[in-house]
PDB file of C-alpha atoms and ligand atoms in Angstrom:
ATOM      1  CA  MET A 190     -29.097  19.767  38.089  1.00  0.00           C
ATOM      2  CA  LYS A 191     -26.441  18.729  40.598  1.00  0.00           C
ATOM      3  CA  LEU A 192     -27.428  16.562  43.523  1.00  0.00           C
ATOM      4  CA  SER A 193     -26.377  17.334  47.089  1.00  0.00           C
ATOM      5  CA  TYR A 194     -24.735  14.943  49.546  1.00  0.00           C
ATOM      6  CA  ASP A 195     -28.041  14.501  51.404  1.00  0.00           C
ATOM      7  CA  GLU A 196     -29.863  13.649  48.187  1.00  0.00           C
ATOM      8  CA  ILE A 197     -27.264  11.025  47.280  1.00  0.00           C
ATOM      9  CA  VAL A 198     -27.309   9.521  50.770  1.00  0.00           C
ATOM     10  CA  GLN A 199     -31.094   9.365  50.617  1.00  0.00           C
ATOM     11  CA  MET A 200     -30.817   7.394  47.369  1.00  0.00           C
ATOM     12  CA  LEU A 201     -28.292   4.986  48.896  1.00  0.00           C
ATOM     13  CA  ARG A 202     -30.743   4.244  51.696  1.00  0.00           C
ATOM     14  CA  ASP A 203     -33.738   3.911  49.411  1.00  0.00           C
ATOM     15  CA  ARG A 204     -32.233   2.817  46.125  1.00  0.00           C
ATOM     16  CA  PRO A 205     -33.958   3.727  42.856  1.00  0.00           C
ATOM     17  CA  GLU A 206     -35.060   0.964  40.540  1.00  0.00           C
ATOM     18  CA  ARG A 207     -32.342   1.479  37.961  1.00  0.00           C
ATOM     19  CA  THR A 208     -28.609   2.042  38.224  1.00  0.00           C
ATOM     20  CA  ARG A 209     -27.876   5.566  37.069  1.00  0.00           C
ATOM     21  CA  THR A 210     -25.190   8.227  37.079  1.00  0.00           C
ATOM     22  CA  TYR A 211     -25.856  11.662  38.548  1.00  0.00           C
ATOM     23  CA  GLU A 212     -23.862  14.864  38.490  1.00  0.00           C
ATOM     24  CA  VAL A 213     -23.212  15.964  42.068  1.00  0.00           C
ATOM     25  CA  GLU A 214     -22.167  19.097  43.920  1.00  0.00           C
ATOM     26  CA  SER A 215     -18.491  19.517  44.683  1.00  0.00           C
ATOM     27  CA  GLY A 216     -17.417  17.937  47.959  1.00  0.00           C
ATOM     28  CA  VAL A 217     -19.920  15.083  47.768  1.00  0.00           C
ATOM     29  CA  ILE A 218     -17.462  12.441  46.600  1.00  0.00           C
ATOM     30  CA  GLU A 219     -14.867  13.202  49.255  1.00  0.00           C
ATOM     31  CA  ARG A 220     -17.478  12.484  51.925  1.00  0.00           C
ATOM     32  CA  LEU A 221     -18.750   9.166  50.556  1.00  0.00           C
ATOM     33  CA  PRO A 222     -15.847   6.728  51.077  1.00  0.00           C
ATOM     34  CA  SER A 223     -14.921   8.169  54.457  1.00  0.00           C
ATOM     35  CA  ASP A 224     -18.035   6.598  55.932  1.00  0.00           C
ATOM     36  CA  THR A 225     -16.750   3.057  55.453  1.00  0.00           C
ATOM     37  CA  PRO A 226     -13.122   3.097  54.319  1.00  0.00           C
ATOM     38  CA  ALA A 227     -12.453  -0.468  55.504  1.00  0.00           C
ATOM     39  CA  CYS A 228     -13.331  -2.210  52.242  1.00  0.00           C
ATOM     40  CA  LEU A 229     -11.589   0.299  49.998  1.00  0.00           C
ATOM     41  CA  ARG A 230      -7.880   0.562  49.372  1.00  0.00           C
ATOM     42  CA  PRO A 231      -5.911   3.330  47.654  1.00  0.00           C
ATOM     43  CA  MET A 232      -4.491   2.440  44.234  1.00  0.00           C
ATOM     44  CA  ASP A 233      -0.722   2.548  43.906  1.00  0.00           C
ATOM     45  CA  GLU A 234       1.276   4.482  41.322  1.00  0.00           C
ATOM     46  CA  ASP A 235       1.647   1.549  38.922  1.00  0.00           C
ATOM     47  CA  GLU A 236      -2.105   0.944  38.957  1.00  0.00           C
ATOM     48  CA  VAL A 237      -2.845   4.605  38.234  1.00  0.00           C
ATOM     49  CA  GLN A 238      -0.277   4.490  35.426  1.00  0.00           C
ATOM     50  CA  GLU A 239      -2.012   1.432  33.948  1.00  0.00           C
ATOM     51  CA  LEU A 240      -5.344   3.281  34.018  1.00  0.00           C
ATOM     52  CA  ALA A 241      -3.754   6.367  32.432  1.00  0.00           C
ATOM     53  CA  ASP A 242      -2.206   4.241  29.670  1.00  0.00           C
ATOM     54  CA  TYR A 243      -5.592   2.700  28.920  1.00  0.00           C
ATOM     55  CA  LEU A 244      -7.246   6.141  28.762  1.00  0.00           C
ATOM     56  CA  ARG A 245      -4.303   7.538  26.764  1.00  0.00           C
ATOM     57  CA  VAL A 246      -3.715  10.419  29.141  1.00  0.00           C
ATOM     58  CA  ALA A 247      -0.910  11.540  31.454  1.00  0.00           C
ATOM     59  CA  PRO A 248      -1.423  10.147  34.967  1.00  0.00           C
ATOM     60  CA  SER A 249      -0.960  13.636  36.432  1.00  0.00           C
ATOM     61  CA  LEU A 250      -4.158  14.754  34.661  1.00  0.00           C
ATOM     62  CA  LEU A 251      -6.305  12.133  36.384  1.00  0.00           C
ATOM     63  CA  HIS A 252      -8.001  13.474  39.507  1.00  0.00           C
ATOM     64  CA  GLY A 253      -7.156  11.143  42.340  1.00  0.00           C
ATOM     65  CA  PRO A 254      -7.016   9.872  44.894  1.00  0.00           C
ATOM     66  CA  PHE A 255      -8.201   6.589  43.392  1.00  0.00           C
ATOM     67  CA  HIS A 256      -9.802   4.081  45.693  1.00  0.00           C
ATOM     68  CA  VAL A 257     -11.127   0.663  44.807  1.00  0.00           C
ATOM     69  CA  VAL A 258     -12.769  -2.231  46.587  1.00  0.00           C
ATOM     70  CA  ASP A 259     -10.125  -4.654  47.888  1.00  0.00           C
ATOM     71  CA  HIS A 260     -10.546  -7.692  45.651  1.00  0.00           C
ATOM     72  CA  THR A 261      -8.549 -10.274  43.713  1.00  0.00           C
ATOM     73  CA  CYS A 262      -9.815 -12.095  40.611  1.00  0.00           C
ATOM     74  CA  SER A 263     -10.546 -15.692  41.592  1.00  0.00           C
ATOM     75  CA  SER A 264      -9.586 -16.884  38.118  1.00  0.00           C
ATOM     76  CA  CYS A 265      -6.254 -15.176  37.322  1.00  0.00           C
ATOM     77  CA  ALA A 266      -5.343 -13.523  40.656  1.00  0.00           C
ATOM     78  CA  ARG A 267      -5.242 -10.040  39.136  1.00  0.00           C
ATOM     79  CA  THR A 268      -5.819  -7.388  41.794  1.00  0.00           C
ATOM     80  CA  THR A 269      -8.974  -5.492  40.851  1.00  0.00           C
ATOM     81  CA  THR A 270      -8.476  -1.780  40.157  1.00  0.00           C
ATOM     82  CA  PHE A 271     -10.412   1.143  38.723  1.00  0.00           C
ATOM     83  CA  LEU A 272      -9.287  -0.039  35.290  1.00  0.00           C
ATOM     84  CA  ASP A 273     -11.408  -3.191  35.467  1.00  0.00           C
ATOM     85  CA  PHE A 274     -14.536  -1.046  35.923  1.00  0.00           C
ATOM     86  CA  VAL A 275     -13.523   1.388  33.177  1.00  0.00           C
ATOM     87  CA  LYS A 276     -12.650  -1.339  30.677  1.00  0.00           C
ATOM     88  CA  THR A 277     -15.889  -3.199  31.433  1.00  0.00           C
ATOM     89  CA  ALA A 278     -17.917  -0.076  30.595  1.00  0.00           C
ATOM     90  CA  VAL A 279     -15.976   0.569  27.382  1.00  0.00           C
ATOM     91  CA  ASP A 280     -16.148  -3.059  26.209  1.00  0.00           C
ATOM     92  CA  ALA A 281     -19.893  -3.147  26.918  1.00  0.00           C
ATOM     93  CA  ARG A 282     -20.246   0.102  24.966  1.00  0.00           C
ATOM     94  CA  LEU A 283     -21.890   1.796  27.955  1.00  0.00           C
ATOM     95  CA  HIS A 284     -19.423   4.662  27.656  1.00  0.00           C
ATOM     96  CA  SER A 285     -16.687   5.570  25.221  1.00  0.00           C
ATOM     97  CA  ARG A 286     -13.078   5.763  26.292  1.00  0.00           C
ATOM     98  CA  ASP A 287     -13.159   9.496  25.473  1.00  0.00           C
ATOM     99  CA  THR A 288     -16.130  10.104  27.751  1.00  0.00           C
ATOM    100  CA  LEU A 289     -14.507   8.274  30.641  1.00  0.00           C
ATOM    101  CA  ARG A 290     -11.270  10.164  30.117  1.00  0.00           C
ATOM    102  CA  SER A 291     -13.244  13.423  30.299  1.00  0.00           C
ATOM    103  CA  VAL A 292     -14.989  12.374  33.499  1.00  0.00           C
ATOM    104  CA  LEU A 293     -11.734  11.441  35.207  1.00  0.00           C
ATOM    105  CA  THR A 294      -9.888  14.590  34.127  1.00  0.00           C
ATOM    106  CA  ASP A 295     -12.688  17.146  34.565  1.00  0.00           C
ATOM    107  CA  ASP A 296     -11.802  20.194  36.640  1.00  0.00           C
ATOM    108  CA  GLU A 297     -15.356  21.329  37.292  1.00  0.00           C
ATOM    109  CA  ALA A 298     -17.826  18.499  37.451  1.00  0.00           C
ATOM    110  CA  ALA A 299     -18.231  15.337  39.509  1.00  0.00           C
ATOM    111  CA  TRP A 300     -20.472  12.301  39.155  1.00  0.00           C
ATOM    112  CA  VAL A 301     -21.796   9.498  41.301  1.00  0.00           C
ATOM    113  CA  THR A 302     -23.294   6.290  39.941  1.00  0.00           C
ATOM    114  CA  VAL A 303     -25.928   4.986  42.354  1.00  0.00           C
ATOM    115  CA  ARG A 304     -26.442   1.255  42.124  1.00  0.00           C
ATOM    116  CA  GLY A 305     -30.151   0.594  41.739  1.00  0.00           C
ATOM    117  CA  GLN A 306     -32.348  -2.301  42.757  1.00  0.00           C
ATOM    118  CA  ASP A 307     -31.437  -3.864  39.413  1.00  0.00           C
ATOM    119  CA  GLY A 308     -28.197  -4.886  41.168  1.00  0.00           C
ATOM    120  CA  GLY A 309     -25.863  -2.721  39.151  1.00  0.00           C
ATOM    121  CA  ARG A 310     -23.429  -3.629  36.460  1.00  0.00           C
ATOM    122  CA  PRO A 311     -21.357  -6.781  36.477  1.00  0.00           C
ATOM    123  CA  VAL A 312     -17.640  -6.131  36.340  1.00  0.00           C
ATOM    124  CA  VAL A 313     -15.283  -8.126  34.143  1.00  0.00           C
ATOM    125  CA  CYS A 314     -11.624  -8.768  34.989  1.00  0.00           C
ATOM    126  CA  ALA A 315      -9.448  -6.680  32.636  1.00  0.00           C
ATOM    127  CA  ASN A 316      -6.922  -9.489  32.437  1.00  0.00           C
ATOM    128  CA  CYS A 317      -8.864 -12.719  31.922  1.00  0.00           C
ATOM    129  CA  GLY A 318     -12.492 -11.716  31.293  1.00  0.00           C
ATOM    130  CA  ASN A 319     -13.787 -13.481  34.383  1.00  0.00           C
ATOM    131  CA  THR A 320     -16.941 -11.866  35.784  1.00  0.00           C
ATOM    132  CA  LEU A 321     -16.224 -10.507  39.258  1.00  0.00           C
ATOM    133  CA  LEU A 322     -19.268 -11.210  41.354  1.00  0.00           C
ATOM    134  CA  GLY A 323     -20.764 -10.145  44.656  1.00  0.00           C
ATOM    135  CA  ALA A 324     -17.430 -10.137  46.426  1.00  0.00           C
ATOM    136  CA  LEU A 325     -17.069  -6.618  45.072  1.00  0.00           C
ATOM    137  CA  LYS A 326     -19.738  -5.292  47.376  1.00  0.00           C
ATOM    138  CA  CYS A 327     -18.548  -4.037  50.696  1.00  0.00           C
ATOM    139  CA  GLY A 328     -21.777  -4.528  52.604  1.00  0.00           C
ATOM    140  CA  GLY A 329     -24.734  -2.336  53.462  1.00  0.00           C
ATOM    141  CA  GLY A 330     -24.902   1.298  54.307  1.00  0.00           C
ATOM    142  CA  GLU A 331     -23.155   4.162  52.644  1.00  0.00           C
ATOM    143  CA  TYR A 332     -20.110   3.137  50.731  1.00  0.00           C
ATOM    144  CA  SER A 333     -18.349   3.471  47.467  1.00  0.00           C
ATOM    145  CA  GLU A 334     -16.972   0.502  45.567  1.00  0.00           C
ATOM    146  CA  TYR A 335     -14.535   2.673  43.701  1.00  0.00           C
ATOM    147  CA  SER A 336     -13.913   6.371  43.462  1.00  0.00           C
ATOM    148  CA  SER A 337     -11.630   9.079  42.204  1.00  0.00           C
ATOM    149  CA  GLY A 338     -11.577  12.814  42.779  1.00  0.00           C
ATOM    150  CA  THR A 339     -14.407  13.263  40.274  1.00  0.00           C
ATOM    151  CA  TYR A 340     -16.276   9.964  40.173  1.00  0.00           C
ATOM    152  CA  ALA A 341     -17.683   7.356  42.541  1.00  0.00           C
ATOM    153  CA  TYR A 342     -19.763   4.211  42.213  1.00  0.00           C
ATOM    154  CA  ALA A 343     -21.842   3.720  45.319  1.00  0.00           C
TER     155      ALA A 343
HETATM  156 ZN1   ZN B1675      -8.890 -12.360  36.049  1.00  0.00          ZN
END
């Protein structure tokens, strides 16, 4: 069952206990970041290429636009991108690289991960392995910490 925008927004206001990923109706993701774009920045071409290389796919097949929370690793000064989140999930064996490639290249479906009251998943810097902490959160309300055309973490 696909969730509507209103259902997702309701969950962001009254977060479920556990962090979970939901399939959503088309158009939901486009509306999420526009509420608070200030903390998100668009990824540049080189960053999308780096993500594509990691997923072993042509960058043109990835459904952008890619947005990510504006953050720099305090340990190695790497600029955080979508790749850090993807690599963290793969390394933690939460998802396979194939699954994530499918999600980010899917023509039909879209997903939103809603951070639960468990605080969500820690993110690890793809370069140095430093754990990126609370600085990744943009602040209350409706927001997305990173998103693409087919996926958002909110
Ligand atoms: Zn780092």
